[in-house]
mmCIF file of C-alpha atoms in Angstrom:
data_model
loop_
_atom_site.group_PDB
_atom_site.id
_atom_site.type_symbol
_atom_site.label_atom_id
_atom_site.label_comp_id
_atom_site.label_asym_id
_atom_site.label_seq_id
_atom_site.Cartn_x
_atom_site.Cartn_y
_atom_site.Cartn_z
ATOM 1 C CA UNK A 2 30.429 88.788 91.721
ATOM 2 C CA UNK A 3 28.954 90.443 94.818
ATOM 3 C CA UNK A 4 31.578 92.229 96.858
ATOM 4 C CA UNK A 5 31.511 91.887 100.647
ATOM 5 C CA UNK A 6 30.258 95.012 102.373
ATOM 6 C CA UNK A 7 33.427 95.396 104.431
ATOM 7 C CA UNK A 8 36.621 93.695 103.175
ATOM 8 C CA UNK A 9 38.460 95.289 106.107
ATOM 9 C CA UNK A 10 36.828 92.794 108.462
ATOM 10 C CA UNK A 11 38.093 89.826 106.427
ATOM 11 C CA UNK A 12 41.555 91.368 106.276
ATOM 12 C CA UNK A 13 41.879 91.432 110.063
ATOM 13 C CA UNK A 14 41.692 87.652 110.333
ATOM 14 C CA UNK A 15 44.093 87.098 107.446
ATOM 15 C CA UNK A 16 46.541 89.653 108.790
ATOM 16 C CA UNK A 17 46.562 87.936 112.177
ATOM 17 C CA UNK A 18 47.212 84.592 110.487
ATOM 18 C CA UNK A 19 50.095 86.018 108.433
ATOM 19 C CA UNK A 20 51.624 87.641 111.496
ATOM 20 C CA UNK A 21 51.397 84.383 113.432
ATOM 21 C CA UNK A 22 53.080 82.474 110.604
ATOM 22 C CA UNK A 23 55.952 84.982 110.469
ATOM 23 C CA UNK A 24 56.388 84.712 114.237
ATOM 24 C CA UNK A 25 56.546 80.908 114.052
ATOM 25 C CA UNK A 26 59.102 81.146 111.245
ATOM 26 C CA UNK A 27 61.323 83.311 113.430
ATOM 27 C CA UNK A 28 60.959 86.397 111.242
ATOM 28 C CA UNK A 29 59.114 88.605 113.732
ATOM 29 C CA UNK A 30 61.219 88.481 116.889
ATOM 30 C CA UNK A 31 61.076 92.243 117.397
ATOM 31 C CA UNK A 32 57.855 93.398 119.129
ATOM 32 C CA UNK A 33 57.930 96.723 117.281
ATOM 33 C CA UNK A 34 57.956 95.152 113.831
ATOM 34 C CA UNK A 35 55.373 92.596 114.917
ATOM 35 C CA UNK A 36 53.010 95.401 115.901
ATOM 36 C CA UNK A 37 53.620 97.076 112.544
ATOM 37 C CA UNK A 38 52.780 93.892 110.592
ATOM 38 C CA UNK A 39 49.679 93.377 112.718
ATOM 39 C CA UNK A 40 48.548 96.922 111.989
ATOM 40 C CA UNK A 41 49.363 97.826 108.361
ATOM 41 C CA UNK A 42 46.629 96.764 105.874
ATOM 42 C CA UNK A 43 48.681 95.295 103.027
ATOM 43 C CA UNK A 44 45.612 94.734 100.844
ATOM 44 C CA UNK A 45 45.144 98.484 100.433
ATOM 45 C CA UNK A 46 48.584 98.756 98.826
ATOM 46 C CA UNK A 47 47.937 96.039 96.229
ATOM 47 C CA UNK A 48 44.552 96.684 94.544
ATOM 48 C CA UNK A 49 45.855 94.756 91.549
ATOM 49 C CA UNK A 50 48.780 92.421 90.927
ATOM 50 C CA UNK A 51 49.923 89.454 88.851
ATOM 51 C CA UNK A 52 50.596 85.898 89.925
ATOM 52 C CA UNK A 53 52.278 83.211 87.781
ATOM 53 C CA UNK A 54 50.121 80.388 86.434
ATOM 54 C CA UNK A 55 51.180 76.825 87.186
ATOM 55 C CA UNK A 56 52.019 76.049 83.551
ATOM 56 C CA UNK A 57 54.075 77.991 81.005
ATOM 57 C CA UNK A 58 52.719 78.715 77.529
ATOM 58 C CA UNK A 59 53.666 76.860 74.353
ATOM 59 C CA UNK A 60 56.710 79.091 73.930
ATOM 60 C CA UNK A 61 57.979 78.425 77.437
ATOM 61 C CA UNK A 62 57.005 81.869 78.696
ATOM 62 C CA UNK A 63 55.577 82.471 82.162
ATOM 63 C CA UNK A 64 51.838 83.119 82.066
ATOM 64 C CA UNK A 65 50.941 85.954 84.435
ATOM 65 C CA UNK A 66 47.369 86.063 85.689
ATOM 66 C CA UNK A 67 45.884 89.390 86.861
ATOM 67 C CA UNK A 68 44.334 89.358 90.327
ATOM 68 C CA UNK A 69 41.964 92.042 91.594
ATOM 69 C CA UNK A 70 39.055 92.136 94.024
ATOM 70 C CA UNK A 71 36.647 92.432 91.103
ATOM 71 C CA UNK A 72 38.056 89.389 89.283
ATOM 72 C CA UNK A 73 38.372 87.074 92.306
ATOM 73 C CA UNK A 74 37.853 88.629 95.728
ATOM 74 C CA UNK A 75 38.937 85.564 97.708
ATOM 75 C CA UNK A 76 42.150 85.016 95.761
ATOM 76 C CA UNK A 77 43.001 88.711 95.887
ATOM 77 C CA UNK A 78 42.639 89.072 99.653
ATOM 78 C CA UNK A 79 44.275 85.736 100.486
ATOM 79 C CA UNK A 80 47.261 86.554 98.248
ATOM 80 C CA UNK A 81 47.624 89.993 99.794
ATOM 81 C CA UNK A 82 48.194 88.311 103.161
ATOM 82 C CA UNK A 83 50.408 85.507 101.921
ATOM 83 C CA UNK A 84 54.172 85.661 102.254
ATOM 84 C CA UNK A 85 54.514 86.204 98.520
ATOM 85 C CA UNK A 86 55.953 88.861 96.251
ATOM 86 C CA UNK A 87 53.135 90.392 94.214
ATOM 87 C CA UNK A 88 54.126 91.756 90.796
ATOM 88 C CA UNK A 89 52.482 95.105 90.108
ATOM 89 C CA UNK A 90 54.186 96.263 86.908
ATOM 90 C CA UNK A 91 55.972 94.886 83.828
ATOM 91 C CA UNK A 92 58.441 96.556 81.483
ATOM 92 C CA UNK A 93 58.045 99.953 83.224
ATOM 93 C CA UNK A 94 54.427 100.179 82.016
ATOM 94 C CA UNK A 95 51.481 100.577 84.374
ATOM 95 C CA UNK A 96 48.742 97.945 83.820
ATOM 96 C CA UNK A 97 45.146 98.963 83.160
ATOM 97 C CA UNK A 98 43.625 97.544 86.335
ATOM 98 C CA UNK A 99 40.096 98.371 85.159
ATOM 99 C CA UNK A 100 40.510 95.823 82.397
ATOM 100 C CA UNK A 101 43.655 93.776 83.154
ATOM 101 C CA UNK A 102 44.851 91.175 80.664
ATOM 102 C CA UNK A 103 46.721 87.895 81.034
ATOM 103 C CA UNK A 104 50.391 88.424 80.197
ATOM 104 C CA UNK A 105 52.871 86.071 78.538
ATOM 105 C CA UNK A 106 56.435 86.769 79.635
ATOM 106 C CA UNK A 107 57.740 90.254 80.330
ATOM 107 C CA UNK A 108 60.175 91.699 82.845
ATOM 108 C CA UNK A 109 58.723 92.631 86.250
ATOM 109 C CA UNK A 110 59.732 96.197 87.131
ATOM 110 C CA UNK A 111 57.778 96.828 90.329
ATOM 111 C CA UNK A 112 56.279 94.694 93.063
ATOM 112 C CA UNK A 113 55.133 94.420 96.638
ATOM 113 C CA UNK A 114 57.962 92.411 98.199
ATOM 114 C CA UNK A 115 57.045 89.404 100.322
ATOM 115 C CA UNK A 116 56.435 90.534 103.925
ATOM 116 C CA UNK A 117 59.053 88.251 105.480
ATOM 117 C CA UNK A 118 61.773 89.832 103.321
ATOM 118 C CA UNK A 119 60.535 93.362 104.044
ATOM 119 C CA UNK A 120 60.740 92.693 107.780
ATOM 120 C CA UNK A 121 64.101 90.974 107.354
ATOM 121 C CA UNK A 122 65.515 94.017 105.566
ATOM 122 C CA UNK A 123 64.294 96.470 108.214
ATOM 123 C CA UNK A 124 65.547 94.186 110.993
ATOM 124 C CA UNK A 125 68.957 93.542 109.415
ATOM 125 C CA UNK A 126 69.460 97.301 109.045
ATOM 126 C CA UNK A 127 69.387 97.514 112.849
ATOM 127 C CA UNK A 128 66.704 100.206 112.906
ATOM 128 C CA UNK A 129 65.325 101.469 116.213
ATOM 129 C CA UNK A 130 63.123 104.330 117.329
ATOM 130 C CA UNK A 131 64.743 107.718 116.768
ATOM 131 C CA UNK A 132 66.559 106.733 113.582
ATOM 132 C CA UNK A 133 65.982 108.715 110.410
ATOM 133 C CA UNK A 134 65.593 106.381 107.438
ATOM 134 C CA UNK A 135 65.886 106.672 103.669
ATOM 135 C CA UNK A 136 64.108 103.915 101.759
ATOM 136 C CA UNK A 137 65.072 103.502 98.117
ATOM 137 C CA UNK A 138 62.270 101.940 96.089
ATOM 138 C CA UNK A 139 58.845 102.866 97.472
ATOM 139 C CA UNK A 140 57.084 100.404 95.186
ATOM 140 C CA UNK A 141 53.590 99.698 96.467
ATOM 141 C CA UNK A 142 54.280 101.605 99.692
ATOM 142 C CA UNK A 143 53.696 98.638 102.012
ATOM 143 C CA UNK A 144 57.242 98.544 103.382
ATOM 144 C CA UNK A 145 57.143 102.328 103.777
ATOM 145 C CA UNK A 146 53.989 101.977 105.865
ATOM 146 C CA UNK A 147 55.668 99.423 108.138
ATOM 147 C CA UNK A 148 58.548 101.841 108.732
ATOM 148 C CA UNK A 149 56.125 104.701 109.456
ATOM 149 C CA UNK A 150 54.184 102.537 111.891
ATOM 150 C CA UNK A 151 57.380 101.604 113.721
ATOM 151 C CA UNK A 152 59.312 104.898 113.618
ATOM 152 C CA UNK A 153 56.722 107.572 112.962
ATOM 153 C CA UNK A 154 56.222 109.222 109.583
ATOM 154 C CA UNK A 155 58.449 112.204 110.359
ATOM 155 C CA UNK A 156 61.578 110.020 110.387
ATOM 156 C CA UNK A 157 60.880 108.189 107.124
ATOM 157 C CA UNK A 158 61.847 109.336 103.613
ATOM 158 C CA UNK A 159 61.042 107.096 100.642
ATOM 159 C CA UNK A 160 61.932 107.641 96.995
ATOM 160 C CA UNK A 161 61.034 105.920 93.735
ATOM 161 C CA UNK A 162 62.142 106.597 90.176
ATOM 162 C CA UNK A 163 58.651 105.865 88.785
ATOM 163 C CA UNK A 164 56.220 108.791 89.252
ATOM 164 C CA UNK A 165 53.125 106.671 88.624
ATOM 165 C CA UNK A 166 54.140 104.082 91.192
ATOM 166 C CA UNK A 167 54.965 106.789 93.722
ATOM 167 C CA UNK A 168 51.646 108.570 93.196
ATOM 168 C CA UNK A 169 49.696 105.370 93.809
ATOM 169 C CA UNK A 170 51.761 104.572 96.906
ATOM 170 C CA UNK A 171 51.365 108.138 98.204
ATOM 171 C CA UNK A 172 47.584 108.036 97.860
ATOM 172 C CA UNK A 173 47.410 104.799 99.831
ATOM 173 C CA UNK A 174 49.901 105.893 102.478
ATOM 174 C CA UNK A 175 48.083 109.169 103.094
ATOM 175 C CA UNK A 176 44.754 107.346 103.082
ATOM 176 C CA UNK A 177 46.069 105.103 105.864
ATOM 177 C CA UNK A 178 47.247 108.095 107.878
ATOM 178 C CA UNK A 179 50.980 107.843 107.100
ATOM 179 C CA UNK A 180 52.774 111.000 105.986
ATOM 180 C CA UNK A 181 56.430 110.230 105.198
ATOM 181 C CA UNK A 182 58.532 112.423 102.925
ATOM 182 C CA UNK A 183 58.057 111.050 99.414
ATOM 183 C CA UNK A 184 59.904 112.053 96.261
ATOM 184 C CA UNK A 185 60.397 110.965 92.674
ATOM 185 C CA UNK A 186 64.146 110.436 92.588
ATOM 186 C CA UNK A 187 66.793 108.039 91.277
ATOM 187 C CA UNK A 188 68.152 105.834 94.050
ATOM 188 C CA UNK A 189 71.665 106.178 92.619
ATOM 189 C CA UNK A 190 71.697 109.714 93.974
ATOM 190 C CA UNK A 191 69.690 109.273 97.152
ATOM 191 C CA UNK A 192 67.816 112.325 98.411
ATOM 192 C CA UNK A 193 69.972 115.232 99.551
ATOM 193 C CA UNK A 194 67.176 117.509 100.911
ATOM 194 C CA UNK A 195 66.565 115.124 103.851
ATOM 195 C CA UNK A 196 70.171 113.928 104.405
ATOM 196 C CA UNK A 197 71.951 112.875 106.544
ATOM 197 C CA UNK A 198 70.298 109.612 107.484
ATOM 198 C CA UNK A 199 70.957 107.117 110.263
ATOM 199 C CA UNK A 200 69.914 104.246 108.013
ATOM 200 C CA UNK A 201 69.593 103.774 104.252
ATOM 201 C CA UNK A 202 67.794 100.676 102.991
ATOM 202 C CA UNK A 203 67.375 99.819 99.303
ATOM 203 C CA UNK A 204 64.570 97.668 97.933
ATOM 204 C CA UNK A 205 66.333 97.453 94.566
ATOM 205 C CA UNK A 206 69.783 96.180 93.637
ATOM 206 C CA UNK A 207 72.898 97.977 92.411
ATOM 207 C CA UNK A 208 76.010 96.832 90.544
ATOM 208 C CA UNK A 209 78.093 98.767 93.064
ATOM 209 C CA UNK A 210 77.483 101.058 96.012
ATOM 210 C CA UNK A 211 76.373 104.536 94.852
ATOM 211 C CA UNK A 212 78.794 107.131 96.337
ATOM 212 C CA UNK A 213 75.916 109.515 97.096
ATOM 213 C CA UNK A 214 74.531 107.039 99.609
ATOM 214 C CA UNK A 215 77.819 107.011 101.511
ATOM 215 C CA UNK A 216 77.785 110.801 101.641
ATOM 216 C CA UNK A 217 74.162 110.909 102.792
ATOM 217 C CA UNK A 218 74.673 108.584 105.772
ATOM 218 C CA UNK A 219 75.824 109.962 109.124
ATOM 219 C CA UNK A 220 79.190 108.755 110.440
ATOM 220 C CA UNK A 221 78.327 105.519 112.195
ATOM 221 C CA UNK A 222 75.221 105.174 110.060
ATOM 222 C CA UNK A 223 74.446 101.980 108.202
ATOM 223 C CA UNK A 224 73.501 101.198 104.628
ATOM 224 C CA UNK A 225 71.774 97.945 103.700
ATOM 225 C CA UNK A 226 71.538 97.135 100.035
ATOM 226 C CA UNK A 227 71.615 94.300 97.559
ATOM 227 C CA UNK A 228 74.437 94.047 95.037
ATOM 228 C CA UNK A 229 73.702 92.444 91.701
ATOM 229 C CA UNK A 230 74.972 92.471 88.146
ATOM 230 C CA UNK A 231 74.547 91.291 84.617
ATOM 231 C CA UNK A 232 75.084 87.612 85.485
ATOM 232 C CA UNK A 233 72.203 87.986 87.960
ATOM 233 C CA UNK A 234 74.374 87.116 90.898
ATOM 234 C CA UNK A 235 73.202 88.685 94.159
ATOM 235 C CA UNK A 236 74.605 89.476 97.591
ATOM 236 C CA UNK A 237 73.376 91.662 100.437
ATOM 237 C CA UNK A 238 75.805 93.906 102.281
ATOM 238 C CA UNK A 239 75.492 95.914 105.496
ATOM 239 C CA UNK A 240 77.925 98.835 105.417
ATOM 240 C CA UNK A 241 78.914 101.087 108.307
ATOM 241 C CA UNK A 242 80.023 104.574 107.290
ATOM 242 C CA UNK A 243 83.185 105.991 108.905
ATOM 243 C CA UNK A 244 84.067 109.582 109.769
ATOM 244 C CA UNK A 245 86.422 109.810 106.764
ATOM 245 C CA UNK A 246 83.677 108.930 104.289
ATOM 246 C CA UNK A 247 84.764 105.344 103.691
ATOM 247 C CA UNK A 248 82.518 102.406 104.484
ATOM 248 C CA UNK A 249 82.866 98.702 105.016
ATOM 249 C CA UNK A 250 80.817 95.756 106.118
ATOM 250 C CA UNK A 251 80.119 92.059 105.660
ATOM 251 C CA UNK A 252 78.037 90.258 103.114
ATOM 252 C CA UNK A 253 74.963 88.797 104.781
ATOM 253 C CA UNK A 254 74.005 85.121 104.557
ATOM 254 C CA UNK A 255 70.988 83.882 102.636
ATOM 255 C CA UNK A 256 69.669 84.025 99.087
ATOM 256 C CA UNK A 257 67.877 87.286 98.364
ATOM 257 C CA UNK A 258 67.306 89.023 95.028
ATOM 258 C CA UNK A 259 65.809 92.396 94.118
ATOM 259 C CA UNK A 260 65.009 94.036 90.803
ATOM 260 C CA UNK A 261 67.899 96.103 89.472
ATOM 261 C CA UNK A 262 67.927 99.872 89.705
ATOM 262 C CA UNK A 263 66.751 100.782 86.234
ATOM 263 C CA UNK A 264 69.962 102.530 85.232
ATOM 264 C CA UNK A 265 71.954 99.463 86.364
ATOM 265 C CA UNK A 266 69.943 96.938 84.323
ATOM 266 C CA UNK A 267 71.777 94.711 81.847
ATOM 267 C CA UNK A 268 72.043 96.129 78.300
ATOM 268 C CA UNK A 269 70.758 94.325 75.235
ATOM 269 C CA UNK A 270 73.551 92.583 73.357
ATOM 270 C CA UNK A 271 71.924 91.057 70.271
ATOM 271 C CA UNK A 272 72.226 87.492 69.060
ATOM 272 C CA UNK A 273 74.687 85.491 71.209
ATOM 273 C CA UNK A 274 75.628 83.315 68.238
ATOM 274 C CA UNK A 275 76.991 86.405 66.485
ATOM 275 C CA UNK A 276 79.357 86.936 69.403
ATOM 276 C CA UNK A 277 80.592 83.343 69.477
ATOM 277 C CA UNK A 278 80.826 82.794 65.715
ATOM 278 C CA UNK A 279 84.471 83.911 65.563
ATOM 279 C CA UNK A 280 85.778 81.988 68.559
ATOM 280 C CA UNK A 281 88.741 79.613 68.119
ATOM 281 C CA UNK A 282 87.690 76.225 66.779
ATOM 282 C CA UNK A 283 89.873 74.238 69.161
ATOM 283 C CA UNK A 284 88.341 74.061 72.670
ATOM 284 C CA UNK A 285 89.888 73.152 75.991
ATOM 285 C CA UNK A 286 88.401 71.043 78.752
ATOM 286 C CA UNK A 287 87.260 73.232 81.647
ATOM 287 C CA UNK A 288 88.590 72.786 85.170
ATOM 288 C CA UNK A 289 85.164 73.604 86.596
ATOM 289 C CA UNK A 290 81.659 72.889 85.374
ATOM 290 C CA UNK A 291 79.503 75.967 84.732
ATOM 291 C CA UNK A 292 76.859 74.208 86.791
ATOM 292 C CA UNK A 293 78.791 75.420 89.829
ATOM 293 C CA UNK A 294 77.351 78.885 89.185
ATOM 294 C CA UNK A 295 74.050 77.936 87.514
ATOM 295 C CA UNK A 296 72.680 75.212 89.807
ATOM 296 C CA UNK A 297 69.660 75.898 91.991
ATOM 297 C CA UNK A 298 71.587 75.830 95.275
ATOM 298 C CA UNK A 299 72.693 78.302 97.926
ATOM 299 C CA UNK A 300 76.353 77.699 97.094
ATOM 300 C CA UNK A 301 75.811 78.333 93.381
ATOM 301 C CA UNK A 302 73.897 81.510 94.273
ATOM 302 C CA UNK A 303 76.960 82.712 96.212
ATOM 303 C CA UNK A 304 79.455 81.594 93.566
ATOM 304 C CA UNK A 305 77.513 83.324 90.809
ATOM 305 C CA UNK A 306 78.021 86.620 92.618
ATOM 306 C CA UNK A 307 81.756 85.997 93.103
ATOM 307 C CA UNK A 308 82.113 85.030 89.442
ATOM 308 C CA UNK A 309 80.240 88.168 88.451
ATOM 309 C CA UNK A 310 82.764 90.295 90.339
ATOM 310 C CA UNK A 311 85.509 88.787 88.163
ATOM 311 C CA UNK A 312 83.687 89.468 84.869
ATOM 312 C CA UNK A 313 81.305 92.358 85.680
ATOM 313 C CA UNK A 314 80.475 93.252 82.073
ATOM 314 C CA UNK A 315 79.405 89.731 81.156
ATOM 315 C CA UNK A 316 75.976 88.248 80.484
ATOM 316 C CA UNK A 317 74.983 84.591 80.193
ATOM 317 C CA UNK A 318 72.751 83.079 77.527
ATOM 318 C CA UNK A 319 71.664 79.453 77.102
ATOM 319 C CA UNK A 320 71.074 78.053 73.630
ATOM 320 C CA UNK A 321 69.943 74.445 73.979
ATOM 321 C CA UNK A 322 72.767 72.778 75.979
ATOM 322 C CA UNK A 323 75.354 75.427 75.128
ATOM 323 C CA UNK A 324 76.122 78.290 77.511
ATOM 324 C CA UNK A 325 77.418 81.500 75.989
ATOM 325 C CA UNK A 326 79.135 84.332 77.839
ATOM 326 C CA UNK A 327 79.016 87.767 76.209
ATOM 327 C CA UNK A 328 80.872 90.840 77.507
ATOM 328 C CA UNK A 329 79.610 94.044 75.888
ATOM 329 C CA UNK A 330 82.273 96.127 77.663
ATOM 330 C CA UNK A 331 85.432 94.292 76.540
ATOM 331 C CA UNK A 332 83.999 92.621 73.384
ATOM 332 C CA UNK A 333 84.976 89.210 74.764
ATOM 333 C CA UNK A 334 82.962 86.005 74.494
ATOM 334 C CA UNK A 335 83.076 82.358 75.496
ATOM 335 C CA UNK A 336 81.070 79.271 74.624
ATOM 336 C CA UNK A 337 80.722 76.280 76.968
ATOM 337 C CA UNK A 338 79.549 72.935 75.587
ATOM 338 C CA UNK A 339 78.914 69.675 77.490
ATOM 339 C CA UNK A 340 80.798 66.672 76.130
ATOM 340 C CA UNK A 341 81.130 63.147 77.527
ATOM 341 C CA UNK A 342 80.468 64.157 81.121
ATOM 342 C CA UNK A 343 82.771 67.184 81.016
ATOM 343 C CA UNK A 344 82.594 70.677 79.563
ATOM 344 C CA UNK A 345 84.622 72.279 76.808
ATOM 345 C CA UNK A 346 85.156 76.008 76.390
ATOM 346 C CA UNK A 347 86.147 78.228 73.485
ATOM 347 C CA UNK A 348 87.164 81.793 74.385
ATOM 348 C CA UNK A 349 88.000 84.905 72.424
ATOM 349 C CA UNK A 350 88.580 88.609 72.885
ATOM 350 C CA UNK A 351 90.868 90.565 75.215
ATOM 351 C CA UNK A 352 89.488 88.849 78.331
ATOM 352 C CA UNK A 353 89.321 85.065 78.764
ATOM 353 C CA UNK A 354 85.993 85.121 80.541
ATOM 354 C CA UNK A 355 85.682 81.541 81.728
ATOM 355 C CA UNK A 356 89.344 81.417 82.701
ATOM 356 C CA UNK A 357 88.719 84.352 85.048
ATOM 357 C CA UNK A 358 85.754 82.560 86.578
ATOM 358 C CA UNK A 359 87.863 79.433 87.080
ATOM 359 C CA UNK A 360 90.529 81.450 88.922
ATOM 360 C CA UNK A 361 87.828 82.584 91.353
ATOM 361 C CA UNK A 362 86.535 79.036 91.778
ATOM 362 C CA UNK A 363 90.092 77.768 92.351
ATOM 363 C CA UNK A 364 90.651 80.338 95.091
ATOM 364 C CA UNK A 365 87.260 79.585 96.623
ATOM 365 C CA UNK A 366 88.042 75.869 96.841
ATOM 366 C CA UNK A 367 91.540 76.497 98.195
ATOM 367 C CA UNK A 368 90.011 78.654 100.953
ATOM 368 C CA UNK A 369 87.700 75.759 101.964
ATOM 369 C CA UNK A 370 84.665 77.250 100.239
ATOM 370 C CA UNK A 371 83.954 80.232 102.540
ATOM 371 C CA UNK A 372 80.392 81.481 102.968
ATOM 372 C CA UNK A 373 79.151 85.005 102.138
ATOM 373 C CA UNK A 374 79.455 86.244 105.717
ATOM 374 C CA UNK A 375 83.254 85.737 105.619
ATOM 375 C CA UNK A 376 83.645 88.371 102.868
ATOM 376 C CA UNK A 377 83.894 92.115 103.574
ATOM 377 C CA UNK A 378 83.140 94.920 101.159
ATOM 378 C CA UNK A 379 85.401 97.983 101.406
ATOM 379 C CA UNK A 380 84.238 101.245 99.805
ATOM 380 C CA UNK A 381 86.804 104.041 99.546
ATOM 381 C CA UNK A 382 87.815 106.857 97.200
ATOM 382 C CA UNK A 383 89.877 104.520 95.032
ATOM 383 C CA UNK A 384 87.113 102.025 94.386
ATOM 384 C CA UNK A 385 85.141 99.187 95.907
ATOM 385 C CA UNK A 386 86.643 95.779 96.682
ATOM 386 C CA UNK A 387 85.239 92.570 98.073
ATOM 387 C CA UNK A 388 87.903 90.986 100.257
ATOM 388 C CA UNK A 389 88.530 87.724 102.060
ATOM 389 C CA UNK A 390 91.678 86.635 103.939
ATOM 390 C CA UNK A 391 92.256 83.733 101.547
ATOM 391 C CA UNK A 392 90.616 84.917 98.320
ATOM 392 C CA UNK A 393 92.126 87.582 96.034
ATOM 393 C CA UNK A 394 90.318 90.936 96.143
ATOM 394 C CA UNK A 395 87.401 91.197 93.733
ATOM 395 C CA UNK A 396 86.633 94.719 92.460
ATOM 396 C CA UNK A 397 83.088 95.895 91.869
ATOM 397 C CA UNK A 398 82.319 97.936 88.730
ATOM 398 C CA UNK A 399 82.999 101.653 88.895
ATOM 399 C CA UNK A 400 79.892 103.460 90.210
#
């Protein structure tokens, strides 16, 4: 198709519309971040991306359609200025954007996060002019550009573990006039050459708080990151670092998920039926339905994270109506089967996985079902614990 002579002109109108929508939704209350969103050309950071088709394929896999200016200019530009996460990479492999192909399934490993969440993260981190910032997960570079526009490039450091992704982001950032410090580095270890930082913000998730990030934040500095795990439970936490090197802070409300740091991703565990084949034949009726942690609700999203803290080495697989829990760390397993309106569980191994989850759910109900913001994460030399006045302490995995 014939490309418009100047796509920048079309982008101005769409960018204004996106900014207005974010203002109406209450996302852009800060004038500084509003100016940044009005200014940064997101379309330059996403020359190609994937969007999910409306229907899955015959195997139930998500069909991912490539979108570029050459394939469909209108869809490409409109999507770039929609409040949508745009997938830019699968399975750690860079797509061939000169000849992109439709994909069936695959694990997204890089993206341009939806603008409302990017702004929410920067805002929740309580960033103001004069702060030095470390961003973990450069990705497309769009969020980095917003920070540079707001703070100035000299105060922004951004790292990414993927050299190809970082090179593409760097080319776009420099082309737009932004010159932050960029480095190929693993977010688990931060970036010592530019430390210490006033704020550290992660655009990926971790199973626990990396100790290096605590050490690289100034006393009084803040760290905003997403905690996740192998049950795919998520929670955001805003930590304040103390003079003695400890840190603590509340979980934040809302349902937000980020891709895992690559070294924190869940390991493969084989065929779940192999794990559950040797479980005791006689089941027991569960006290709680597993739907409490699997339902598509805000409460289940929160409970899934709490349950994950109790069984951090566990993964969940669904085989027809049966749910199977597999713990590759302790070699424990459990199988949950619906029966006559209830659920039955069979458990084996050194850890009774579902029993541990039920203890958490019991405590949660006894405490009148407290929300995420009532929990505090404490990080200290002896470990990391999520605490609540009425719920037993839940340890996070060792960093």
